Amino acid sequence: MAEADGAEDRKPQSDEAHSAFTPPPGMEPEALDEDQPTSEFARPAGAEPVQPEPGGSAFATPATYSAAHSPPAYTPGQDFPLAQLKESPWQDRMRTMLRMPVDVRPVPDLVHRPSEAGPAVGRVLDLTLRIGELLLAGGEGAEDVEAAMFAVTRSYGLDRCEPTVTFTLLSITHQPSLVDHPVSANRTVRRRGTDYNRLSAVYRLVDDISAPEIEISLEEAYRRLAEIRRNRHPYPGWMLTSAAGLLAGAASTLVGGGVLVFIAAALGAVLGDRLAWLCAGRGLPEFYQFVVAAMPPAAIGVALNMTGIDVKASAVITGGLFALLPGRALVAAVQDGLTGFYITASARLLEVMYLFIGIIMGVLVVLYVGLQFDASPRPEEVLEIQQRPLIQIAASMVLVFTFAILLQQERATVLIVTLNGGVAWVTFGALHYAGEIPPVPSTAIAAGLVGLFGQLFSRYRFASALPYVTAAIGPLLPGSATYYGLLLIAENRLNEGLGSLVNAAAIALAIAIGVNLGSETSRLFMRIPGAASAAKRRAAKRTRGF
């Protein structure tokens, strides 16, 4: 045994024979000073180790955490003063928060305080998605839909929510805390319809939910939402068909037609509307509905031209086009693009393009058939618009009035939007006919006034701006330029026809941009939350080469 110990002592001591952290022979390890800092992960002396719950995690929510008494998500620093959000309508408050970066976004006071158990997250998200679905299906812009969804979730105690809106999909994510799993929900918008009466009712519901002096429970909100969905249209079907005929007749008068042209255009629009309803009842897509609806006015106009009667037959077709041009979808598309929702804007523009191509196909088929039967339309006749100021102002207001009925607006808003449309046409006529300003800038200025007055009216009524804007742009739609281009294409004058269609597209874009610019200009006349701090904040830099 002694020999074994001696042999062990005689073994060479290499670097591999001991740890690099072992003290050399003859040196005692130093005692740690009490003041020497230890590891930040070490447990303090005297502290008992925390026993995790079975199946728990170190990232689990602490037992003392309460959703009802959670601290604010953010406290702004010196460069970002807290915005006063109580003095403005909920649309402006929520839009201001959505346009601010997330890291400097203030947390407003909750309207409906959650209970001790916290808000019913699933039901609040479901209610929010259902409200957003009705708004998006009714034609509301993506930013306004997000603002409404933001207002609903904040009012019910979910102060860490991020809504996302695309053309057909709504989604929302709630982050309870930094240690909890996020909760997400989404909803697909499959059906779209034009019913501004329902849109106004949804806005009133969101306004009541966001009001601090009104207490609306989730059950009450669901009940009101169900009533909105079951609500009947304010106008019967026969009135809608009659409104379509009057709209086309007023539009034909606006471009120089007489009494016979008025009757012919109204008859063509009524037939086109009935055929479109028949196709919709058979389940045909909207594209084919526009193709069919464009044919009767074009056929009546070609028939009048072939009879040799001394009337302006082109005004019949132009009046029918006014009733079909998708001005509402175009305004919404440009608005989404200007506010940064590029995916939704692209989808809306694609929808506008398909509907426009459907109108072109319907009219071109009839024009080609008419040319085969020796019809001799005069393209220059379209541009020969006789100036009749009083008659044209009255026709423009009738056009707006009937357009508002087709949009299923509330009766209280029809008179206001009719006056707004009359102001738009007077402005356009004064600039284009009297001032000899080109049609594109004249249209943009007139549309800007429509957007300005429409936004002011909507803020006064705490409602959506669409019922005060969409119908008012009806007289400005490029019906004459569209028909002129189609007629030139039918006569194989392709270059001139495409140039006229490009001019029509430029006028349509001028309408959309003017409406959006007028809406943004209206913010200069209203108290906007965060306006004082906006000057201290740098504008968002997008892709400018860096």
PDB file of C-alpha atoms in Angstrom, residues 162-433:
ATOM      1  CA  GLU A 162     -52.915  46.471 -32.341  1.00  0.00           C
ATOM      2  CA  PRO A 163     -55.600  46.265 -35.086  1.00  0.00           C
ATOM      3  CA  THR A 164     -54.690  45.455 -38.675  1.00  0.00           C
ATOM      4  CA  VAL A 165     -56.988  46.095 -41.645  1.00  0.00           C
ATOM      5  CA  THR A 166     -56.605  44.841 -45.192  1.00  0.00           C
ATOM      6  CA  PHE A 167     -59.093  44.687 -48.045  1.00  0.00           C
ATOM      7  CA  THR A 168     -60.728  41.407 -46.993  1.00  0.00           C
ATOM      8  CA  LEU A 169     -59.180  40.542 -43.621  1.00  0.00           C
ATOM      9  CA  LEU A 170     -59.437  42.122 -40.192  1.00  0.00           C
ATOM     10  CA  SER A 171     -57.166  41.040 -37.354  1.00  0.00           C
ATOM     11  CA  ILE A 172     -56.394  42.289 -33.879  1.00  0.00           C
ATOM     12  CA  THR A 173     -53.792  41.251 -31.305  1.00  0.00           C
ATOM     13  CA  HIS A 174     -53.915  41.891 -27.568  1.00  0.00           C
ATOM     14  CA  GLN A 175     -50.738  41.714 -25.449  1.00  0.00           C
ATOM     15  CA  PRO A 176     -51.825  41.414 -21.778  1.00  0.00           C
ATOM     16  CA  SER A 177     -48.303  42.012 -20.433  1.00  0.00           C
ATOM     17  CA  LEU A 178     -44.694  41.445 -21.303  1.00  0.00           C
ATOM     18  CA  VAL A 179     -44.796  37.962 -19.812  1.00  0.00           C
ATOM     19  CA  ASP A 180     -48.194  36.747 -21.080  1.00  0.00           C
ATOM     20  CA  HIS A 181     -48.937  35.133 -24.415  1.00  0.00           C
ATOM     21  CA  PRO A 182     -50.632  37.458 -26.940  1.00  0.00           C
ATOM     22  CA  VAL A 183     -54.247  36.794 -27.931  1.00  0.00           C
ATOM     23  CA  SER A 184     -55.082  37.201 -31.635  1.00  0.00           C
ATOM     24  CA  ALA A 185     -58.325  37.013 -33.577  1.00  0.00           C
ATOM     25  CA  ASN A 186     -59.292  37.715 -37.176  1.00  0.00           C
ATOM     26  CA  ARG A 187     -62.363  37.965 -39.356  1.00  0.00           C
ATOM     27  CA  THR A 188     -62.837  37.802 -43.131  1.00  0.00           C
ATOM     28  CA  VAL A 189     -65.034  40.313 -44.963  1.00  0.00           C
ATOM     29  CA  ARG A 190     -66.828  38.270 -47.637  1.00  0.00           C
ATOM     30  CA  ARG A 191     -69.798  40.465 -48.543  1.00  0.00           C
ATOM     31  CA  ARG A 192     -69.820  44.157 -49.334  1.00  0.00           C
ATOM     32  CA  GLY A 193     -72.767  46.461 -49.688  1.00  0.00           C
ATOM     33  CA  THR A 194     -73.541  50.139 -49.910  1.00  0.00           C
ATOM     34  CA  ASP A 195     -75.700  51.114 -46.949  1.00  0.00           C
ATOM     35  CA  TYR A 196     -74.672  54.392 -45.350  1.00  0.00           C
ATOM     36  CA  ASN A 197     -77.635  54.202 -42.978  1.00  0.00           C
ATOM     37  CA  ARG A 198     -76.072  51.144 -41.359  1.00  0.00           C
ATOM     38  CA  LEU A 199     -72.663  52.819 -41.445  1.00  0.00           C
ATOM     39  CA  SER A 200     -74.006  55.809 -39.494  1.00  0.00           C
ATOM     40  CA  ALA A 201     -75.611  53.478 -36.929  1.00  0.00           C
ATOM     41  CA  VAL A 202     -72.271  51.716 -36.353  1.00  0.00           C
ATOM     42  CA  TYR A 203     -70.572  55.088 -35.852  1.00  0.00           C
ATOM     43  CA  ARG A 204     -73.167  56.039 -33.248  1.00  0.00           C
ATOM     44  CA  LEU A 205     -72.521  52.763 -31.432  1.00  0.00           C
ATOM     45  CA  VAL A 206     -68.751  53.368 -31.371  1.00  0.00           C
ATOM     46  CA  ASP A 207     -69.333  56.938 -30.217  1.00  0.00           C
ATOM     47  CA  ASP A 208     -71.514  55.750 -27.317  1.00  0.00           C
ATOM     48  CA  ILE A 209     -68.984  53.076 -26.347  1.00  0.00           C
ATOM     49  CA  SER A 210     -66.185  55.669 -26.309  1.00  0.00           C
ATOM     50  CA  ALA A 211     -68.166  58.318 -24.388  1.00  0.00           C
ATOM     51  CA  PRO A 212     -67.087  58.531 -20.720  1.00  0.00           C
ATOM     52  CA  GLU A 213     -70.554  59.593 -19.573  1.00  0.00           C
ATOM     53  CA  ILE A 214     -72.306  56.559 -21.138  1.00  0.00           C
ATOM     54  CA  GLU A 215     -71.866  53.081 -19.697  1.00  0.00           C
ATOM     55  CA  ILE A 216     -72.491  50.338 -22.267  1.00  0.00           C
ATOM     56  CA  SER A 217     -71.872  46.745 -21.278  1.00  0.00           C
ATOM     57  CA  LEU A 218     -70.717  44.084 -23.684  1.00  0.00           C
ATOM     58  CA  GLU A 219     -74.187  42.553 -23.717  1.00  0.00           C
ATOM     59  CA  GLU A 220     -75.772  45.896 -24.615  1.00  0.00           C
ATOM     60  CA  ALA A 221     -73.201  46.480 -27.361  1.00  0.00           C
ATOM     61  CA  TYR A 222     -73.879  43.040 -28.844  1.00  0.00           C
ATOM     62  CA  ARG A 223     -77.630  43.681 -28.744  1.00  0.00           C
ATOM     63  CA  ARG A 224     -77.319  47.008 -30.565  1.00  0.00           C
ATOM     64  CA  LEU A 225     -74.973  45.470 -33.111  1.00  0.00           C
ATOM     65  CA  ALA A 226     -77.507  42.716 -33.831  1.00  0.00           C
ATOM     66  CA  GLU A 227     -80.219  45.349 -34.336  1.00  0.00           C
ATOM     67  CA  ILE A 228     -77.973  47.196 -36.788  1.00  0.00           C
ATOM     68  CA  ARG A 229     -77.431  43.996 -38.787  1.00  0.00           C
ATOM     69  CA  ARG A 230     -81.182  43.271 -38.906  1.00  0.00           C
ATOM     70  CA  ASN A 231     -82.097  46.852 -39.784  1.00  0.00           C
ATOM     71  CA  ARG A 232     -84.039  47.220 -43.025  1.00  0.00           C
ATOM     72  CA  HIS A 233     -82.949  49.599 -45.740  1.00  0.00           C
ATOM     73  CA  PRO A 234     -84.484  53.086 -45.460  1.00  0.00           C
ATOM     74  CA  TYR A 235     -85.757  53.082 -49.058  1.00  0.00           C
ATOM     75  CA  PRO A 236     -87.742  50.394 -50.929  1.00  0.00           C
ATOM     76  CA  GLY A 237     -86.513  48.770 -54.133  1.00  0.00           C
ATOM     77  CA  TRP A 238     -88.792  50.722 -56.455  1.00  0.00           C
ATOM     78  CA  MET A 239     -87.444  53.990 -55.061  1.00  0.00           C
ATOM     79  CA  LEU A 240     -83.870  52.877 -55.698  1.00  0.00           C
ATOM     80  CA  THR A 241     -84.688  51.997 -59.297  1.00  0.00           C
ATOM     81  CA  SER A 242     -86.444  55.339 -59.805  1.00  0.00           C
ATOM     82  CA  ALA A 243     -83.461  57.131 -58.269  1.00  0.00           C
ATOM     83  CA  ALA A 244     -81.121  55.397 -60.746  1.00  0.00           C
ATOM     84  CA  GLY A 245     -83.279  56.646 -63.634  1.00  0.00           C
ATOM     85  CA  LEU A 246     -83.444  60.209 -62.317  1.00  0.00           C
ATOM     86  CA  LEU A 247     -79.684  60.200 -61.748  1.00  0.00           C
ATOM     87  CA  ALA A 248     -79.000  59.235 -65.353  1.00  0.00           C
ATOM     88  CA  GLY A 249     -81.520  61.791 -66.641  1.00  0.00           C
ATOM     89  CA  ALA A 250     -79.989  64.579 -64.541  1.00  0.00           C
ATOM     90  CA  ALA A 251     -76.490  63.613 -65.720  1.00  0.00           C
ATOM     91  CA  SER A 252     -77.604  63.735 -69.375  1.00  0.00           C
ATOM     92  CA  THR A 253     -79.054  67.215 -68.772  1.00  0.00           C
ATOM     93  CA  LEU A 254     -75.786  68.244 -67.132  1.00  0.00           C
ATOM     94  CA  VAL A 255     -73.877  67.490 -70.369  1.00  0.00           C
ATOM     95  CA  GLY A 256     -76.325  69.264 -72.675  1.00  0.00           C
ATOM     96  CA  GLY A 257     -79.301  66.950 -73.181  1.00  0.00           C
ATOM     97  CA  GLY A 258     -82.939  68.024 -73.513  1.00  0.00           C
ATOM     98  CA  VAL A 259     -86.257  66.590 -72.377  1.00  0.00           C
ATOM     99  CA  LEU A 260     -86.246  63.645 -74.805  1.00  0.00           C
ATOM    100  CA  VAL A 261     -82.665  62.811 -73.848  1.00  0.00           C
ATOM    101  CA  PHE A 262     -83.635  62.998 -70.161  1.00  0.00           C
ATOM    102  CA  ILE A 263     -86.431  60.453 -70.660  1.00  0.00           C
ATOM    103  CA  ALA A 264     -84.270  58.148 -72.803  1.00  0.00           C
ATOM    104  CA  ALA A 265     -81.378  58.198 -70.311  1.00  0.00           C
ATOM    105  CA  ALA A 266     -83.722  57.538 -67.387  1.00  0.00           C
ATOM    106  CA  LEU A 267     -85.327  54.610 -69.224  1.00  0.00           C
ATOM    107  CA  GLY A 268     -81.940  53.114 -70.109  1.00  0.00           C
ATOM    108  CA  ALA A 269     -80.697  53.407 -66.513  1.00  0.00           C
ATOM    109  CA  VAL A 270     -83.858  51.760 -65.143  1.00  0.00           C
ATOM    110  CA  LEU A 271     -83.506  48.838 -67.562  1.00  0.00           C
ATOM    111  CA  GLY A 272     -79.810  48.494 -66.720  1.00  0.00           C
ATOM    112  CA  ASP A 273     -80.542  48.558 -62.994  1.00  0.00           C
ATOM    113  CA  ARG A 274     -83.201  45.829 -63.315  1.00  0.00           C
ATOM    114  CA  LEU A 275     -80.876  43.649 -65.400  1.00  0.00           C
ATOM    115  CA  ALA A 276     -78.102  44.098 -62.835  1.00  0.00           C
ATOM    116  CA  TRP A 277     -80.506  43.063 -60.032  1.00  0.00           C
ATOM    117  CA  LEU A 278     -81.457  39.992 -62.064  1.00  0.00           C
ATOM    118  CA  CYS A 279     -77.806  39.013 -62.473  1.00  0.00           C
ATOM    119  CA  ALA A 280     -77.140  39.600 -58.785  1.00  0.00           C
ATOM    120  CA  GLY A 281     -80.057  37.320 -57.882  1.00  0.00           C
ATOM    121  CA  ARG A 282     -78.527  34.576 -60.062  1.00  0.00           C
ATOM    122  CA  GLY A 283     -75.222  34.893 -58.221  1.00  0.00           C
ATOM    123  CA  LEU A 284     -73.158  36.429 -61.038  1.00  0.00           C
ATOM    124  CA  PRO A 285     -70.076  38.431 -59.956  1.00  0.00           C
ATOM    125  CA  GLU A 286     -70.264  42.206 -59.827  1.00  0.00           C
ATOM    126  CA  PHE A 287     -68.093  42.505 -62.940  1.00  0.00           C
ATOM    127  CA  TYR A 288     -70.803  40.980 -65.137  1.00  0.00           C
ATOM    128  CA  GLN A 289     -73.458  43.076 -63.424  1.00  0.00           C
ATOM    129  CA  PHE A 290     -71.651  46.220 -64.598  1.00  0.00           C
ATOM    130  CA  VAL A 291     -71.302  44.806 -68.114  1.00  0.00           C
ATOM    131  CA  VAL A 292     -75.040  44.179 -68.331  1.00  0.00           C
ATOM    132  CA  ALA A 293     -76.020  47.480 -66.681  1.00  0.00           C
ATOM    133  CA  ALA A 294     -73.983  49.503 -69.199  1.00  0.00           C
ATOM    134  CA  MET A 295     -75.687  47.999 -72.243  1.00  0.00           C
ATOM    135  CA  PRO A 296     -79.269  49.449 -72.146  1.00  0.00           C
ATOM    136  CA  PRO A 297     -78.246  53.160 -72.028  1.00  0.00           C
ATOM    137  CA  ALA A 298     -75.746  52.567 -74.831  1.00  0.00           C
ATOM    138  CA  ALA A 299     -78.328  50.698 -76.907  1.00  0.00           C
ATOM    139  CA  ILE A 300     -80.929  53.461 -76.525  1.00  0.00           C
ATOM    140  CA  GLY A 301     -78.344  56.110 -77.447  1.00  0.00           C
ATOM    141  CA  VAL A 302     -77.301  54.188 -80.576  1.00  0.00           C
ATOM    142  CA  ALA A 303     -80.960  53.653 -81.508  1.00  0.00           C
ATOM    143  CA  LEU A 304     -81.677  57.398 -81.243  1.00  0.00           C
ATOM    144  CA  ASN A 305     -78.668  58.113 -83.427  1.00  0.00           C
ATOM    145  CA  MET A 306     -79.861  55.685 -86.086  1.00  0.00           C
ATOM    146  CA  THR A 307     -83.389  57.172 -86.221  1.00  0.00           C
ATOM    147  CA  GLY A 308     -82.024  60.512 -87.355  1.00  0.00           C
ATOM    148  CA  ILE A 309     -83.863  62.499 -84.691  1.00  0.00           C
ATOM    149  CA  ASP A 310     -82.132  65.787 -83.962  1.00  0.00           C
ATOM    150  CA  VAL A 311     -81.157  65.076 -80.360  1.00  0.00           C
ATOM    151  CA  LYS A 312     -77.854  64.734 -78.572  1.00  0.00           C
ATOM    152  CA  ALA A 313     -77.816  60.934 -78.465  1.00  0.00           C
ATOM    153  CA  SER A 314     -74.362  60.820 -76.889  1.00  0.00           C
ATOM    154  CA  ALA A 315     -75.768  62.452 -73.732  1.00  0.00           C
ATOM    155  CA  VAL A 316     -77.948  59.364 -73.194  1.00  0.00           C
ATOM    156  CA  ILE A 317     -74.897  57.111 -72.975  1.00  0.00           C
ATOM    157  CA  THR A 318     -72.977  59.642 -70.901  1.00  0.00           C
ATOM    158  CA  GLY A 319     -75.853  59.885 -68.409  1.00  0.00           C
ATOM    159  CA  GLY A 320     -75.898  56.113 -68.061  1.00  0.00           C
ATOM    160  CA  LEU A 321     -72.167  56.100 -67.339  1.00  0.00           C
ATOM    161  CA  PHE A 322     -72.553  58.609 -64.495  1.00  0.00           C
ATOM    162  CA  ALA A 323     -74.722  56.111 -62.647  1.00  0.00           C
ATOM    163  CA  LEU A 324     -72.137  53.333 -62.986  1.00  0.00           C
ATOM    164  CA  LEU A 325     -68.710  54.915 -62.489  1.00  0.00           C
ATOM    165  CA  PRO A 326     -67.235  53.596 -59.185  1.00  0.00           C
ATOM    166  CA  GLY A 327     -66.395  56.928 -57.618  1.00  0.00           C
ATOM    167  CA  ARG A 328     -66.921  55.684 -54.054  1.00  0.00           C
ATOM    168  CA  ALA A 329     -64.389  52.855 -54.409  1.00  0.00           C
ATOM    169  CA  LEU A 330     -61.869  55.159 -56.110  1.00  0.00           C
ATOM    170  CA  VAL A 331     -62.007  57.744 -53.314  1.00  0.00           C
ATOM    171  CA  ALA A 332     -61.528  55.029 -50.691  1.00  0.00           C
ATOM    172  CA  ALA A 333     -58.600  53.537 -52.632  1.00  0.00           C
ATOM    173  CA  VAL A 334     -56.719  56.815 -52.936  1.00  0.00           C
ATOM    174  CA  GLN A 335     -57.449  57.677 -49.306  1.00  0.00           C
ATOM    175  CA  ASP A 336     -55.955  54.360 -48.153  1.00  0.00           C
ATOM    176  CA  GLY A 337     -52.887  54.926 -50.310  1.00  0.00           C
ATOM    177  CA  LEU A 338     -52.297  58.457 -49.011  1.00  0.00           C
ATOM    178  CA  THR A 339     -52.617  57.306 -45.390  1.00  0.00           C
ATOM    179  CA  GLY A 340     -50.098  54.466 -45.792  1.00  0.00           C
ATOM    180  CA  PHE A 341     -52.354  51.412 -46.279  1.00  0.00           C
ATOM    181  CA  TYR A 342     -50.779  50.380 -49.560  1.00  0.00           C
ATOM    182  CA  ILE A 343     -51.998  46.779 -49.686  1.00  0.00           C
ATOM    183  CA  THR A 344     -55.615  47.811 -49.161  1.00  0.00           C
ATOM    184  CA  ALA A 345     -55.239  50.692 -51.603  1.00  0.00           C
ATOM    185  CA  SER A 346     -53.842  48.359 -54.275  1.00  0.00           C
ATOM    186  CA  ALA A 347     -56.725  45.933 -53.802  1.00  0.00           C
ATOM    187  CA  ARG A 348     -59.302  48.722 -54.034  1.00  0.00           C
ATOM    188  CA  LEU A 349     -57.694  50.142 -57.178  1.00  0.00           C
ATOM    189  CA  LEU A 350     -57.745  46.673 -58.710  1.00  0.00           C
ATOM    190  CA  GLU A 351     -61.452  46.454 -57.908  1.00  0.00           C
ATOM    191  CA  VAL A 352     -62.038  49.856 -59.536  1.00  0.00           C
ATOM    192  CA  MET A 353     -60.123  48.712 -62.615  1.00  0.00           C
ATOM    193  CA  TYR A 354     -62.228  45.564 -62.983  1.00  0.00           C
ATOM    194  CA  LEU A 355     -65.499  47.485 -62.637  1.00  0.00           C
ATOM    195  CA  PHE A 356     -64.304  50.120 -65.106  1.00  0.00           C
ATOM    196  CA  ILE A 357     -63.330  47.447 -67.617  1.00  0.00           C
ATOM    197  CA  GLY A 358     -66.797  45.915 -67.192  1.00  0.00           C
ATOM    198  CA  ILE A 359     -68.405  49.251 -68.105  1.00  0.00           C
ATOM    199  CA  ILE A 360     -66.082  49.605 -71.092  1.00  0.00           C
ATOM    200  CA  MET A 361     -66.927  46.129 -72.348  1.00  0.00           C
ATOM    201  CA  GLY A 362     -70.677  46.701 -72.075  1.00  0.00           C
ATOM    202  CA  VAL A 363     -70.574  50.004 -73.959  1.00  0.00           C
ATOM    203  CA  LEU A 364     -68.081  48.846 -76.602  1.00  0.00           C
ATOM    204  CA  VAL A 365     -70.149  45.774 -77.498  1.00  0.00           C
ATOM    205  CA  VAL A 366     -73.175  47.978 -78.197  1.00  0.00           C
ATOM    206  CA  LEU A 367     -71.115  50.560 -80.117  1.00  0.00           C
ATOM    207  CA  TYR A 368     -69.564  47.890 -82.333  1.00  0.00           C
ATOM    208  CA  VAL A 369     -73.001  46.448 -83.103  1.00  0.00           C
ATOM    209  CA  GLY A 370     -74.303  49.939 -83.881  1.00  0.00           C
ATOM    210  CA  LEU A 371     -71.413  50.610 -86.271  1.00  0.00           C
ATOM    211  CA  GLN A 372     -72.237  47.395 -88.120  1.00  0.00           C
ATOM    212  CA  PHE A 373     -75.751  48.772 -88.720  1.00  0.00           C
ATOM    213  CA  ASP A 374     -74.362  52.026 -90.161  1.00  0.00           C
ATOM    214  CA  ALA A 375     -74.794  54.126 -87.032  1.00  0.00           C
ATOM    215  CA  SER A 376     -72.889  57.374 -87.428  1.00  0.00           C
ATOM    216  CA  PRO A 377     -72.085  58.830 -84.019  1.00  0.00           C
ATOM    217  CA  ARG A 378     -70.123  62.050 -83.932  1.00  0.00           C
ATOM    218  CA  PRO A 379     -67.380  61.904 -81.286  1.00  0.00           C
ATOM    219  CA  GLU A 380     -66.998  65.698 -81.241  1.00  0.00           C
ATOM    220  CA  GLU A 381     -70.626  65.999 -80.166  1.00  0.00           C
ATOM    221  CA  VAL A 382     -69.646  64.708 -76.721  1.00  0.00           C
ATOM    222  CA  LEU A 383     -67.402  67.693 -76.058  1.00  0.00           C
ATOM    223  CA  GLU A 384     -69.933  70.280 -77.276  1.00  0.00           C
ATOM    224  CA  ILE A 385     -71.525  71.078 -73.933  1.00  0.00           C
ATOM    225  CA  GLN A 386     -73.818  74.080 -73.986  1.00  0.00           C
ATOM    226  CA  GLN A 387     -73.418  76.323 -70.963  1.00  0.00           C
ATOM    227  CA  ARG A 388     -76.727  76.656 -69.116  1.00  0.00           C
ATOM    228  CA  PRO A 389     -75.711  77.639 -65.571  1.00  0.00           C
ATOM    229  CA  LEU A 390     -79.081  77.561 -63.816  1.00  0.00           C
ATOM    230  CA  ILE A 391     -80.231  74.344 -65.491  1.00  0.00           C
ATOM    231  CA  GLN A 392     -76.869  72.664 -64.869  1.00  0.00           C
ATOM    232  CA  ILE A 393     -76.853  73.664 -61.183  1.00  0.00           C
ATOM    233  CA  ALA A 394     -80.354  72.250 -60.741  1.00  0.00           C
ATOM    234  CA  ALA A 395     -79.364  69.081 -62.634  1.00  0.00           C
ATOM    235  CA  SER A 396     -76.252  68.624 -60.483  1.00  0.00           C
ATOM    236  CA  MET A 397     -78.279  68.898 -57.280  1.00  0.00           C
ATOM    237  CA  VAL A 398     -80.851  66.380 -58.565  1.00  0.00           C
ATOM    238  CA  LEU A 399     -77.959  64.069 -59.452  1.00  0.00           C
ATOM    239  CA  VAL A 400     -76.521  64.328 -55.939  1.00  0.00           C
ATOM    240  CA  PHE A 401     -79.948  63.880 -54.335  1.00  0.00           C
ATOM    241  CA  THR A 402     -80.653  60.663 -56.229  1.00  0.00           C
ATOM    242  CA  PHE A 403     -77.096  59.421 -55.693  1.00  0.00           C
ATOM    243  CA  ALA A 404     -77.593  59.823 -51.921  1.00  0.00           C
ATOM    244  CA  ILE A 405     -80.741  57.695 -52.112  1.00  0.00           C
ATOM    245  CA  LEU A 406     -78.876  54.985 -54.022  1.00  0.00           C
ATOM    246  CA  LEU A 407     -76.244  54.983 -51.271  1.00  0.00           C
ATOM    247  CA  GLN A 408     -79.002  54.319 -48.677  1.00  0.00           C
ATOM    248  CA  GLN A 409     -78.175  57.452 -46.692  1.00  0.00           C
ATOM    249  CA  GLU A 410     -80.149  58.670 -43.726  1.00  0.00           C
ATOM    250  CA  ARG A 411     -82.843  61.173 -44.617  1.00  0.00           C
ATOM    251  CA  ALA A 412     -81.253  63.776 -42.340  1.00  0.00           C
ATOM    252  CA  THR A 413     -78.052  63.803 -44.420  1.00  0.00           C
ATOM    253  CA  VAL A 414     -79.587  63.924 -47.911  1.00  0.00           C
ATOM    254  CA  LEU A 415     -80.233  67.685 -47.911  1.00  0.00           C
ATOM    255  CA  ILE A 416     -76.766  68.528 -46.601  1.00  0.00           C
ATOM    256  CA  VAL A 417     -74.947  66.413 -49.171  1.00  0.00           C
ATOM    257  CA  THR A 418     -77.165  67.849 -51.933  1.00  0.00           C
ATOM    258  CA  LEU A 419     -76.075  71.366 -51.005  1.00  0.00           C
ATOM    259  CA  ASN A 420     -72.466  70.217 -50.814  1.00  0.00           C
ATOM    260  CA  GLY A 421     -72.710  68.795 -54.348  1.00  0.00           C
ATOM    261  CA  GLY A 422     -74.272  72.011 -55.645  1.00  0.00           C
ATOM    262  CA  VAL A 423     -71.358  74.014 -54.212  1.00  0.00           C
ATOM    263  CA  ALA A 424     -68.921  71.618 -55.869  1.00  0.00           C
ATOM    264  CA  TRP A 425     -70.504  72.041 -59.312  1.00  0.00           C
ATOM    265  CA  VAL A 426     -70.708  75.843 -58.982  1.00  0.00           C
ATOM    266  CA  THR A 427     -67.008  75.892 -58.066  1.00  0.00           C
ATOM    267  CA  PHE A 428     -66.095  73.662 -60.995  1.00  0.00           C
ATOM    268  CA  GLY A 429     -68.203  75.689 -63.446  1.00  0.00           C
ATOM    269  CA  ALA A 430     -66.734  78.987 -62.278  1.00  0.00           C
ATOM    270  CA  LEU A 431     -63.167  77.701 -62.620  1.00  0.00           C
ATOM    271  CA  HIS A 432     -63.501  75.681 -65.828  1.00  0.00           C
ATOM    272  CA  TYR A 433     -66.118  77.502 -67.920  1.00  0.00           C
TER     273      TYR A 433
END
